[in-house]
GROMACS .gro file of N, CA and C in nm:
model
  267
    1GLU      N    1  19.607  22.621  41.976
    1GLU     CA    2  19.468  22.640  41.942
    1GLU      C    3  19.377  22.580  42.049
    2ARG      N    4  19.410  22.462  42.100
    2ARG     CA    5  19.328  22.397  42.203
    2ARG      C    6  19.319  22.485  42.328
    3GLU      N    7  19.431  22.541  42.371
    3GLU     CA    8  19.431  22.624  42.491
    3GLU      C    9  19.349  22.752  42.469
    4GLU      N   10  19.352  22.805  42.348
    4GLU     CA   11  19.271  22.924  42.317
    4GLU      C   12  19.122  22.892  42.331
    5VAL      N   13  19.082  22.775  42.286
    5VAL     CA   14  18.941  22.733  42.297
    5VAL      C   15  18.902  22.717  42.443
    6PHE      N   16  18.987  22.651  42.522
    6PHE     CA   17  18.956  22.632  42.664
    6PHE      C   18  18.956  22.764  42.740
    7THR      N   19  19.043  22.856  42.704
    7THR     CA   20  19.044  22.988  42.768
    7THR      C   21  18.911  23.058  42.740
    8LEU      N   22  18.866  23.054  42.617
    8LEU     CA   23  18.737  23.114  42.582
    8LEU      C   24  18.623  23.043  42.654
    9TYR      N   25  18.626  22.911  42.660
    9TYR     CA   26  18.522  22.835  42.729
    9TYR      C   27  18.514  22.874  42.877
   10ARG      N   28  18.628  22.883  42.943
   10ARG     CA   29  18.630  22.921  43.085
   10ARG      C   30  18.576  23.062  43.103
   11HIS      N   31  18.607  23.150  43.010
   11HIS     CA   32  18.554  23.287  43.015
   11HIS      C   33  18.402  23.287  43.005
   12ILE      N   34  18.349  23.208  42.914
   12ILE     CA   35  18.203  23.197  42.897
   12ILE      C   36  18.140  23.138  43.022
   13GLU      N   37  18.202  23.036  43.080
   13GLU     CA   38  18.151  22.974  43.203
   13GLU      C   39  18.137  23.074  43.318
   14ARG      N   40  18.233  23.165  43.329
   14ARG     CA   41  18.233  23.263  43.439
   14ARG      C   42  18.141  23.382  43.411
   15ASP      N   43  18.106  23.404  43.288
   15ASP     CA   44  18.024  23.518  43.250
   15ASP      C   45  17.882  23.498  43.302
   16PRO      N   46  17.831  23.589  43.387
   16PRO     CA   47  17.698  23.571  43.445
   16PRO      C   48  17.584  23.575  43.343
   17ARG      N   49  17.613  23.621  43.223
   17ARG     CA   50  17.509  23.621  43.119
   17ARG      C   51  17.482  23.481  43.064
   18HIS      N   52  17.574  23.389  43.092
   18HIS     CA   53  17.559  23.252  43.044
   18HIS      C   54  17.524  23.160  43.160
   19THR      N   55  17.426  23.076  43.139
   19THR     CA   56  17.387  22.979  43.241
   19THR      C   57  17.383  22.841  43.178
   20GLN      N   58  17.391  22.739  43.261
   20GLN     CA   59  17.383  22.601  43.215
   20GLN      C   60  17.482  22.572  43.102
   21VAL      N   61  17.606  22.612  43.121
   21VAL     CA   62  17.711  22.586  43.023
   21VAL      C   63  17.760  22.443  43.046
   22HIS      N   64  17.749  22.360  42.945
   22HIS     CA   65  17.787  22.219  42.956
   22HIS      C   66  17.880  22.181  42.841
   23MET      N   67  17.992  22.123  42.874
   23MET     CA   68  18.082  22.072  42.771
   23MET      C   69  18.032  21.934  42.729
   24ILE      N   70  18.010  21.916  42.601
   24ILE     CA   71  17.958  21.788  42.555
   24ILE      C   72  18.064  21.706  42.482
   25TRP      N   73  18.179  21.765  42.454
   25TRP     CA   74  18.285  21.690  42.389
   25TRP      C   75  18.418  21.754  42.423
   26ASP      N   76  18.516  21.672  42.449
   26ASP     CA   77  18.651  21.719  42.476
   26ASP      C   78  18.747  21.619  42.415
   27GLY      N   79  18.792  21.647  42.297
   27GLY     CA   80  18.884  21.556  42.231
   27GLY      C   81  18.914  21.601  42.090
   28PRO      N   82  19.017  21.545  42.032
   28PRO     CA   83  19.053  21.583  41.896
   28PRO      C   84  18.955  21.528  41.792
   29ILE      N   85  18.946  21.596  41.681
   29ILE     CA   86  18.864  21.549  41.569
   29ILE      C   87  18.953  21.547  41.445
   30PRO      N   88  18.929  21.452  41.355
   30PRO     CA   89  19.015  21.443  41.236
   30PRO      C   90  18.994  21.559  41.139
   31SER      N   91  18.871  21.610  41.134
   31SER     CA   92  18.843  21.724  41.046
   31SER      C   93  18.715  21.792  41.093
   32ARG      N   94  18.695  21.910  41.046
   32ARG     CA   95  18.576  21.986  41.083
   32ARG      C   96  18.453  21.918  41.023
   33SER      N   97  18.351  21.892  41.106
   33SER     CA   98  18.235  21.819  41.055
   33SER      C   99  18.125  21.911  41.003
   34CYS      N  100  18.124  22.034  41.042
   34CYS     CA  101  18.020  22.129  40.999
   34CYS      C  102  18.087  22.255  40.946
   35GLU      N  103  18.143  22.243  40.830
   35GLU     CA  104  18.225  22.350  40.775
   35GLU      C  105  18.152  22.483  40.764
   36HIS      N  106  18.025  22.480  40.733
   36HIS     CA  107  17.950  22.604  40.712
   36HIS      C  108  17.857  22.635  40.828
   37TRP      N  109  17.884  22.579  40.945
   37TRP     CA  110  17.798  22.596  41.061
   37TRP      C  111  17.808  22.739  41.113
   38ALA      N  112  17.694  22.791  41.155
   38ALA     CA  113  17.687  22.924  41.217
   38ALA      C  114  17.582  22.918  41.326
   39MET      N  115  17.580  23.017  41.412
   39MET     CA  116  17.477  23.020  41.514
   39MET      C  117  17.426  23.161  41.530
   40GLY      N  118  17.312  23.172  41.596
   40GLY     CA  119  17.252  23.302  41.620
   40GLY      C  120  17.185  23.304  41.755
   41TYR      N  121  17.120  23.413  41.785
   41TYR     CA  122  17.055  23.429  41.915
   41TYR      C  123  16.919  23.494  41.895
   42MET      N  124  16.821  23.445  41.968
   42MET     CA  125  16.688  23.505  41.968
   42MET      C  126  16.634  23.492  42.109
   43ALA      N  127  16.592  23.603  42.168
   43ALA     CA  128  16.535  23.599  42.303
   43ALA      C  129  16.393  23.545  42.295
   44ALA      N  130  16.362  23.453  42.384
   44ALA     CA  131  16.226  23.397  42.390
   44ALA      C  132  16.144  23.480  42.487
   45GLU      N  133  16.023  23.511  42.448
   45GLU     CA  134  15.933  23.586  42.535
   45GLU      C  135  15.880  23.492  42.643
   46ASP      N  136  15.869  23.540  42.766
   46ASP     CA  137  15.817  23.458  42.875
   46ASP      C  138  15.679  23.403  42.844
   47ALA      N  139  15.590  23.488  42.793
   47ALA     CA  140  15.453  23.446  42.764
   47ALA      C  141  15.451  23.337  42.657
   48ALA      N  142  15.538  23.349  42.558
   48ALA     CA  143  15.544  23.249  42.451
   48ALA      C  144  15.590  23.114  42.506
   49LEU      N  145  15.687  23.116  42.597
   49LEU     CA  146  15.733  22.990  42.658
   49LEU      C  147  15.623  22.927  42.742
   50HIS      N  148  15.552  23.007  42.819
   50HIS     CA  149  15.445  22.953  42.903
   50HIS      C  150  15.332  22.894  42.820
   51ALA      N  151  15.315  22.942  42.698
   51ALA     CA  152  15.209  22.891  42.611
   51ALA      C  153  15.242  22.752  42.556
   52LEU      N  154  15.369  22.715  42.558
   52LEU     CA  155  15.410  22.584  42.507
   52LEU      C  156  15.389  22.476  42.612
   53PRO      N  157  15.360  22.353  42.569
   53PRO     CA  158  15.350  22.243  42.666
   53PRO      C  159  15.481  22.231  42.744
   54ASP      N  160  15.474  22.229  42.873
   54ASP     CA  161  15.591  22.221  42.961
   54ASP      C  162  15.680  22.344  42.954
   55GLY      N  163  15.627  22.453  42.901
   55GLY     CA  164  15.706  22.575  42.889
   55GLY      C  165  15.750  22.630  43.023
   56HIS      N  166  15.668  22.611  43.125
   56HIS     CA  167  15.707  22.658  43.259
   56HIS      C  168  15.834  22.589  43.308
   57ARG      N  169  15.853  22.463  43.266
   57ARG     CA  170  15.974  22.389  43.307
   57ARG      C  171  16.100  22.454  43.249
   58VAL      N  172  16.089  22.507  43.128
   58VAL     CA  173  16.204  22.572  43.066
   58VAL      C  174  16.247  22.690  43.151
   59GLN      N  175  16.150  22.769  43.197
   59GLN     CA  176  16.186  22.885  43.278
   59GLN      C  177  16.234  22.846  43.417
   60GLU      N  178  16.179  22.740  43.473
   60GLU     CA  179  16.219  22.698  43.607
   60GLU      C  180  16.351  22.621  43.607
   61GLU      N  181  16.369  22.531  43.511
   61GLU     CA  182  16.485  22.441  43.511
   61GLU      C  183  16.589  22.477  43.407
   62GLY      N  184  16.551  22.557  43.310
   62GLY     CA  185  16.641  22.590  43.201
   62GLY      C  186  16.618  22.496  43.084
   63LEU      N  187  16.657  22.539  42.967
   63LEU     CA  188  16.633  22.464  42.845
   63LEU      C  189  16.704  22.329  42.845
   64PHE      N  190  16.824  22.324  42.900
   64PHE     CA  191  16.900  22.198  42.902
   64PHE      C  192  16.828  22.092  42.984
   65ALA      N  193  16.783  22.130  43.104
   65ALA     CA  194  16.714  22.035  43.192
   65ALA      C  195  16.580  21.993  43.134
   66ALA      N  196  16.506  22.089  43.082
   66ALA     CA  197  16.375  22.058  43.025
   66ALA      C  198  16.388  21.970  42.902
   67GLY      N  199  16.500  21.979  42.834
   67GLY     CA  200  16.522  21.900  42.713
   67GLY      C  201  16.539  21.752  42.737
   68ARG      N  202  16.551  21.712  42.862
   68ARG     CA  203  16.565  21.569  42.893
   68ARG      C  204  16.433  21.494  42.876
   69SER      N  205  16.322  21.565  42.874
   69SER     CA  206  16.192  21.500  42.857
   69SER      C  207  16.148  21.512  42.711
   70SER      N  208  16.049  21.431  42.672
   70SER     CA  209  16.001  21.441  42.534
   70SER      C  210  15.933  21.576  42.512
   71ALA      N  211  15.865  21.629  42.614
   71ALA     CA  212  15.804  21.762  42.601
   71ALA      C  213  15.913  21.867  42.581
   72GLY      N  214  16.023  21.851  42.655
   72GLY     CA  215  16.134  21.945  42.640
   72GLY      C  216  16.193  21.940  42.500
   73LYS      N  217  16.202  21.821  42.443
   73LYS     CA  218  16.254  21.808  42.307
   73LYS      C  219  16.161  21.876  42.207
   74ARG      N  220  16.029  21.866  42.231
   74ARG     CA  221  15.935  21.935  42.143
   74ARG      C  222  15.955  22.087  42.152
   75ILE      N  223  15.985  22.135  42.272
   75ILE     CA  224  16.010  22.278  42.288
   75ILE      C  225  16.136  22.318  42.211
   76PHE      N  226  16.242  22.237  42.223
   76PHE     CA  227  16.363  22.263  42.146
   76PHE      C  228  16.330  22.277  41.997
   77LEU      N  229  16.256  22.181  41.945
   77LEU     CA  230  16.223  22.182  41.801
   77LEU      C  231  16.136  22.301  41.765
   78HIS      N  232  16.041  22.335  41.852
   78HIS     CA  233  15.955  22.451  41.826
   78HIS      C  234  16.039  22.579  41.822
   79LEU      N  235  16.127  22.597  41.921
   79LEU     CA  236  16.210  22.718  41.925
   79LEU      C  237  16.305  22.723  41.806
   80ARG      N  238  16.356  22.608  41.766
   80ARG     CA  239  16.444  22.602  41.648
   80ARG      C  240  16.369  22.646  41.524
   81LYS      N  241  16.249  22.592  41.507
   81LYS     CA  242  16.167  22.627  41.390
   81LYS      C  243  16.136  22.777  41.390
   82GLU      N  244  16.099  22.829  41.507
   82GLU     CA  245  16.068  22.972  41.518
   82GLU      C  246  16.191  23.056  41.486
   83PHE      N  247  16.307  23.015  41.536
   83PHE     CA  248  16.430  23.088  41.508
   83PHE      C  249  16.460  23.088  41.359
   84LEU      N  250  16.451  22.970  41.297
   84LEU     CA  251  16.482  22.961  41.154
   84LEU      C  252  16.385  23.043  41.070
   85THR      N  253  16.258  23.045  41.113
   85THR     CA  254  16.158  23.124  41.041
   85THR      C  255  16.188  23.272  41.050
   86ARG      N  256  16.228  23.319  41.167
   86ARG     CA  257  16.256  23.461  41.189
   86ARG      C  258  16.385  23.505  41.120
   87THR      N  259  16.479  23.416  41.108
   87THR     CA  260  16.610  23.456  41.051
   87THR      C  261  16.622  23.421  40.903
   88ASP      N  262  16.519  23.366  40.845
   88ASP     CA  263  16.524  23.322  40.705
   88ASP      C  264  16.481  23.432  40.609
   89THR      N  265  16.513  23.555  40.642
   89THR     CA  266  16.473  23.666  40.554
   89THR      C  267  16.592  23.728  40.487
   0.00000   0.00000   0.00000
């Protein structure tokens, strides 16, 4: 199972559609911590990002880099809220 996960991860890393791929954990876990976890995707409009404080940084540096600042964290939270609002139907 571990090798299957790493094979998929390496595939995602090489895929040009994915940028700023960062591994944040590599190790065993005693049990699944988010049993009902799911994820989704929503494209952000360029104009909408520019309207946010420090939104230009997201486009220039990427969401991961911009998230290191407090303004970047606010953008993360704003995009999360917008995503949840759009998918909560």
